[in-house]
Short mmCIF file of C-alpha atoms in Angstrom, two decimals:
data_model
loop_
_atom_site.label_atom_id
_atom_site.label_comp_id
_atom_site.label_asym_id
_atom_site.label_seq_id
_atom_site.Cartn_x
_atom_site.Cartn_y
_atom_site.Cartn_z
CA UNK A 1 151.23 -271.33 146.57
CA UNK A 2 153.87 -274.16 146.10
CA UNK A 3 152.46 -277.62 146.17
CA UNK A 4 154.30 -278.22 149.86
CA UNK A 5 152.44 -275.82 151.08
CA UNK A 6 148.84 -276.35 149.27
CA UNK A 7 149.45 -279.87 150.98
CA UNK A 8 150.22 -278.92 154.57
CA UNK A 9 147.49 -275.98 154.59
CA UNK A 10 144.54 -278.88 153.52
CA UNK A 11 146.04 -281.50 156.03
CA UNK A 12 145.82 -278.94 158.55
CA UNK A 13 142.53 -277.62 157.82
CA UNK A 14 140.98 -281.11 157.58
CA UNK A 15 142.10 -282.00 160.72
CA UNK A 16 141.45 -278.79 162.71
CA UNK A 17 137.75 -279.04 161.46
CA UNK A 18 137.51 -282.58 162.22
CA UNK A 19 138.47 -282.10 165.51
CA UNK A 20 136.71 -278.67 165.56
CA UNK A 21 133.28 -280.68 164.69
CA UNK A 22 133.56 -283.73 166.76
CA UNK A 23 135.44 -282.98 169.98
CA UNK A 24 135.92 -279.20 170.75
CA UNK A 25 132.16 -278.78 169.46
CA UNK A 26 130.61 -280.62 172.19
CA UNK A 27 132.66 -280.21 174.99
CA UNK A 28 129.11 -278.15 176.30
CA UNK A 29 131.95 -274.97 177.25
CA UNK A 30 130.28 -271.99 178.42
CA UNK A 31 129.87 -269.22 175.86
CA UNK A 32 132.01 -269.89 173.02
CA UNK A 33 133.74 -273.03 171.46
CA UNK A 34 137.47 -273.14 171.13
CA UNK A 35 138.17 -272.16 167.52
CA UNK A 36 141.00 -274.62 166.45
CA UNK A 37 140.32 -273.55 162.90
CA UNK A 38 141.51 -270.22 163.63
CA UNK A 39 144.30 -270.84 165.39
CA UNK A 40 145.54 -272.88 162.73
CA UNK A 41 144.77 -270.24 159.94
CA UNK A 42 146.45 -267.62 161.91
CA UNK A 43 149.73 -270.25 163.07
CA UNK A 44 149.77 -271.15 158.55
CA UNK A 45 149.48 -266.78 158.03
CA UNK A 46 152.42 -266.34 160.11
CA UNK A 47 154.89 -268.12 158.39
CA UNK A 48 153.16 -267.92 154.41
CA UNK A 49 152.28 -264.02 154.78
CA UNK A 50 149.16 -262.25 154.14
CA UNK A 51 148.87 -263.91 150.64
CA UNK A 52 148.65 -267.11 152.18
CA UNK A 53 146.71 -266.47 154.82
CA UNK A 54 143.98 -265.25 152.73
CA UNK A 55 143.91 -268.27 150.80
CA UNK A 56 144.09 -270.49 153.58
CA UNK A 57 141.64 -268.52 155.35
CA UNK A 58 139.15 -268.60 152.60
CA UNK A 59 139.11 -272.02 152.15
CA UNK A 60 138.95 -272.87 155.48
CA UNK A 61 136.23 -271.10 156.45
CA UNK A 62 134.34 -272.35 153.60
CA UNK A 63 134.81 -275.41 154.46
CA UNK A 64 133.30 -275.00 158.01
CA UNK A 65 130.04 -273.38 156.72
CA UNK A 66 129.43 -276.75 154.37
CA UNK A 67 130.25 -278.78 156.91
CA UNK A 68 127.60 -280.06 159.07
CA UNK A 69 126.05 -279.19 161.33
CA UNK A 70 126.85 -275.62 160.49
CA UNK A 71 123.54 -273.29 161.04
CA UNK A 72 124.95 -270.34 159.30
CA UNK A 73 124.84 -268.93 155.48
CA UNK A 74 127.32 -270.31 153.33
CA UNK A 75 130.26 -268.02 152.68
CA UNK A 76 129.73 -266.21 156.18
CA UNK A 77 132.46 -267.92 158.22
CA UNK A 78 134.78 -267.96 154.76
CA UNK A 79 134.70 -263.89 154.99
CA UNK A 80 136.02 -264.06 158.60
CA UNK A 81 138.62 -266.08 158.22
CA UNK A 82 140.22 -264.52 154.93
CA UNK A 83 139.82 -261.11 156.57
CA UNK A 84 141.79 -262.98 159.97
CA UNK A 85 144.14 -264.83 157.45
CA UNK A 86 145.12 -261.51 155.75
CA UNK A 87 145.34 -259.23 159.09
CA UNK A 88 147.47 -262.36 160.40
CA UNK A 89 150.02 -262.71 157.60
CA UNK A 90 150.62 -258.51 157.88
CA UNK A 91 151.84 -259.07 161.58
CA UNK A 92 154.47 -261.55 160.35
CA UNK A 93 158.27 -259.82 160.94
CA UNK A 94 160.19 -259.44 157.51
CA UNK A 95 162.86 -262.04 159.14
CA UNK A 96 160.41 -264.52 159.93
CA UNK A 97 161.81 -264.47 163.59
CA UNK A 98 159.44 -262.97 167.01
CA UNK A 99 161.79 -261.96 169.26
CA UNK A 100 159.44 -263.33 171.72
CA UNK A 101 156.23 -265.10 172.40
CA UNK A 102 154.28 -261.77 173.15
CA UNK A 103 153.67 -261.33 169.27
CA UNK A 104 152.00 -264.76 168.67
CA UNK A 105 150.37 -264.49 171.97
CA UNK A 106 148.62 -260.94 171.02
CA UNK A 107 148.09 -262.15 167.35
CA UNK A 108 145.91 -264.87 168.74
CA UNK A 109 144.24 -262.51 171.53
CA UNK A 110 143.28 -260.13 168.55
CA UNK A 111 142.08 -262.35 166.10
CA UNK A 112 140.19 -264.09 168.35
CA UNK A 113 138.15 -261.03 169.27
CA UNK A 114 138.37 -259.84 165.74
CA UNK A 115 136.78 -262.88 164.57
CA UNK A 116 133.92 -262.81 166.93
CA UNK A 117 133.18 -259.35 166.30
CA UNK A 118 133.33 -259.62 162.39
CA UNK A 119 130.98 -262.73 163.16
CA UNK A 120 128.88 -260.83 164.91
CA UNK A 121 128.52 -257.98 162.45
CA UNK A 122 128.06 -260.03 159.46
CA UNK A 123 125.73 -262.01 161.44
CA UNK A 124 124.16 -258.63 162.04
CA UNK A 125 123.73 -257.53 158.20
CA UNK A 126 122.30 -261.13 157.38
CA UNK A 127 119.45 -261.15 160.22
CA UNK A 128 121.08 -263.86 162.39
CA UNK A 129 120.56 -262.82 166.39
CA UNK A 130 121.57 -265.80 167.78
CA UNK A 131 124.58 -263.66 169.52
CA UNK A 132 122.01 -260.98 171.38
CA UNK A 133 120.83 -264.04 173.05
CA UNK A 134 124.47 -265.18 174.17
CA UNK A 135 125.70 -262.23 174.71
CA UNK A 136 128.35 -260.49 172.90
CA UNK A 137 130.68 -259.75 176.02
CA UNK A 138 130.54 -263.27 177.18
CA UNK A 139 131.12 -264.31 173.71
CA UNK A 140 134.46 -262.31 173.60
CA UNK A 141 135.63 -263.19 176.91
CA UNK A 142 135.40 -267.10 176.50
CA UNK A 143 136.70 -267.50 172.87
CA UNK A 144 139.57 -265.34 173.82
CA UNK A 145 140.08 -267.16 177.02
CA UNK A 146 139.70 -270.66 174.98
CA UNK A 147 141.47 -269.48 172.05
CA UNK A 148 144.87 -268.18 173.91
CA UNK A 149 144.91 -271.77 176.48
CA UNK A 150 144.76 -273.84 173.53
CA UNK A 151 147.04 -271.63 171.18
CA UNK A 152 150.63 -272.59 173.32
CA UNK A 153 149.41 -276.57 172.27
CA UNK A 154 148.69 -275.92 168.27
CA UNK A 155 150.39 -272.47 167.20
CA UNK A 156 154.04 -273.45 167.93
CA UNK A 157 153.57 -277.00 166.55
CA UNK A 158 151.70 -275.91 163.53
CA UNK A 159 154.53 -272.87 162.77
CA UNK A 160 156.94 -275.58 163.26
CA UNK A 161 155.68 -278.10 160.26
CA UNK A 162 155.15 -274.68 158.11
CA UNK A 163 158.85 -274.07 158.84
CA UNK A 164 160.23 -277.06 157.79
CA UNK A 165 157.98 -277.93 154.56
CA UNK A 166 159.46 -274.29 153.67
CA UNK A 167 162.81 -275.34 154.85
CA UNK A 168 162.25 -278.83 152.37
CA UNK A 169 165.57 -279.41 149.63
CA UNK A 170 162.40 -280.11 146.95
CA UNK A 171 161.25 -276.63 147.40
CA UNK A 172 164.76 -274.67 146.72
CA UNK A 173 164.93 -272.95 143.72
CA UNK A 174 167.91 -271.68 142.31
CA UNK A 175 170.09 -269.16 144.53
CA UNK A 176 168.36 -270.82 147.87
CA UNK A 177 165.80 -268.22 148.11
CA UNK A 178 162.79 -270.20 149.48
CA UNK A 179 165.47 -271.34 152.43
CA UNK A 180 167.14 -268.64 153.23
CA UNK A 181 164.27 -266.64 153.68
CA UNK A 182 162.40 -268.99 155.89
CA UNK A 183 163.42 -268.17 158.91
CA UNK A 184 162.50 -269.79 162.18
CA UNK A 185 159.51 -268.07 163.08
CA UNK A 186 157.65 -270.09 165.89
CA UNK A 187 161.73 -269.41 167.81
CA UNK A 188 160.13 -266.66 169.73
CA UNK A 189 156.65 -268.77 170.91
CA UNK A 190 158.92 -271.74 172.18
CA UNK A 191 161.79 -269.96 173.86
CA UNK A 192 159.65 -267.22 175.13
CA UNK A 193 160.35 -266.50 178.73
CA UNK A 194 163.53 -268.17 178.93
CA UNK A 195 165.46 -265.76 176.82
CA UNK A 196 166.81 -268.05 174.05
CA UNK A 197 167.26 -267.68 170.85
CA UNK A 198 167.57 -271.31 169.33
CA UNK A 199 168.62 -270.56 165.88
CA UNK A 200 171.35 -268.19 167.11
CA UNK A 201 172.60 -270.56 169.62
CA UNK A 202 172.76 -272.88 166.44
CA UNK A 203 174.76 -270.79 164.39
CA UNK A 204 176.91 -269.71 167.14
CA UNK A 205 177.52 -273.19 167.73
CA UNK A 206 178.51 -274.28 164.13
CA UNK A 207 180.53 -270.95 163.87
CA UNK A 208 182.70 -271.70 166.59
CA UNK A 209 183.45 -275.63 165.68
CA UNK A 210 184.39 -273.79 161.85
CA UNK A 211 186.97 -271.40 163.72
CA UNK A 212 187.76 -274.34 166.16
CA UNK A 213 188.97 -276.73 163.03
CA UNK A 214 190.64 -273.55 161.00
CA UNK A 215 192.82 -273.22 163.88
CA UNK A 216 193.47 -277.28 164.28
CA UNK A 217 194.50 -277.52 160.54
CA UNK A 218 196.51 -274.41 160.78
CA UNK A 219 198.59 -275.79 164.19
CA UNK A 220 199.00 -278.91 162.14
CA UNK A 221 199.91 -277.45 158.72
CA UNK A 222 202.25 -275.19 160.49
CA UNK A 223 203.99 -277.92 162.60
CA UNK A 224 204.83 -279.74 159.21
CA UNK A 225 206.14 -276.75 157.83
CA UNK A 226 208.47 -276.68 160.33
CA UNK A 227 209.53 -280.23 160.36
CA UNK A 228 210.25 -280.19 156.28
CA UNK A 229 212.36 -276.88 156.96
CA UNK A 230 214.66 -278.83 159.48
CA UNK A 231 214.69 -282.00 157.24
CA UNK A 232 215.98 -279.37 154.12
CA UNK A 233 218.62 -277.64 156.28
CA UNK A 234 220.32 -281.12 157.62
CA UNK A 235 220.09 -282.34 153.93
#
């Protein structure tokens, strides 16, 4: 991973467990607690790919079993997010673009009960059955619910700052590879249900001021060819 993004990803991750810990945390929700953590692994996977999501995953998830006041073996919420990171980053289009905001909508709806589940189970294997006394359905039902209200409010945003450290002039190697090929992937998620497509209404736009000064300098290049023909024939 490029520095840009080894920068972003931490920022991000500090901040989602920060808030994760000291706000969502203890907002005394029934059943589950909005996972800002994941959303912001999955929102990092689809723009860096499954590569990156699996790094960022990892890392993040370590970091929320050290942190306090975590009650869970260390290494158990690390596994579930590299495993959501991974799955995450394999949903990303090879153009970088959703055509519309259903993918990142169902990306979060699936991870969210793929996370819970893989809790669960590992949970499971290690002894822990602190979700028997929850219950796993209502455990699935509110951290989806949570997960896809808040994911409109962090996915897009998050996407957004991926986007444009990829899209930074310090980052292009030779050729422009790094910023050609990071497309605008959050487009979808933002102009969902109004059937936009920002960056081709962008490029439509510059094409047609291109054509529109062509033809300018050709009316005015040909109007002086003219003139200079009329001034040679009275000479």
């Amino acid at each position: 991973m490029r520095f840009n993004r080894i920068l972003l990803s931490t920022t991000l991750v500090v901040v989602a467990l920060v808030v994760q810990v000291t706000v969502l945390g203890r907002l005394q929700l029934p059943g589950a607690v909005p996972d800002l953590l994941l959303l912001t692994v999955v929102a990092l996977a689809l723009v860096y790919g499954p590569v990156g999501g699996v790094l960022i995953g990892f890392a993040a998830g370590l970091l929320a079993d050290l942190a306090p006041p975590a009650d869970h073996a260390a290494g158990r919420y690390a596994l579930v997010l590299c495993v959501i990171g991974y799955v995450a980053g394999l949903v990303r289009p090879d153009n970088g673009r959703f055509r519309s905001a259903w993918g990142p909508m169902l990306t979060v709806v699936a991870t969210a009960i793929g996370s819970t589940l893989l809790y669960a189970s590992v949970g499971a294997l290690v002894g822990d059955t602190a979700a028997r006394h929850v219950g796993l359905t209502g455990l699935l039902f509110t951290a989806t619910l949570y997960d896809l209200l808040l994911a409109p409010f962090t996915v897009p945003f998050i996407m957004a700052l991926a986007r444009r450290a990829e899209n930074d002039p310090m980052a292009v190697e030779a050729g422009g590879g790094p910023a050609k090929k990071a497309a605008d992937v959050s487009s979808g998620w933002l102009a969902g249900g109004t059937g936009l497509r920002i960056g081709s209404q962008r490029g439509g736009l510059r094409l047609r001021t291109a054509r529109s000064r062509a033809n300018r300098a050709g009316r005015i290049k040909g109007v002086k060819t003219v003139k200079g023909v009329k001034s040679v024939k009275k000479l």
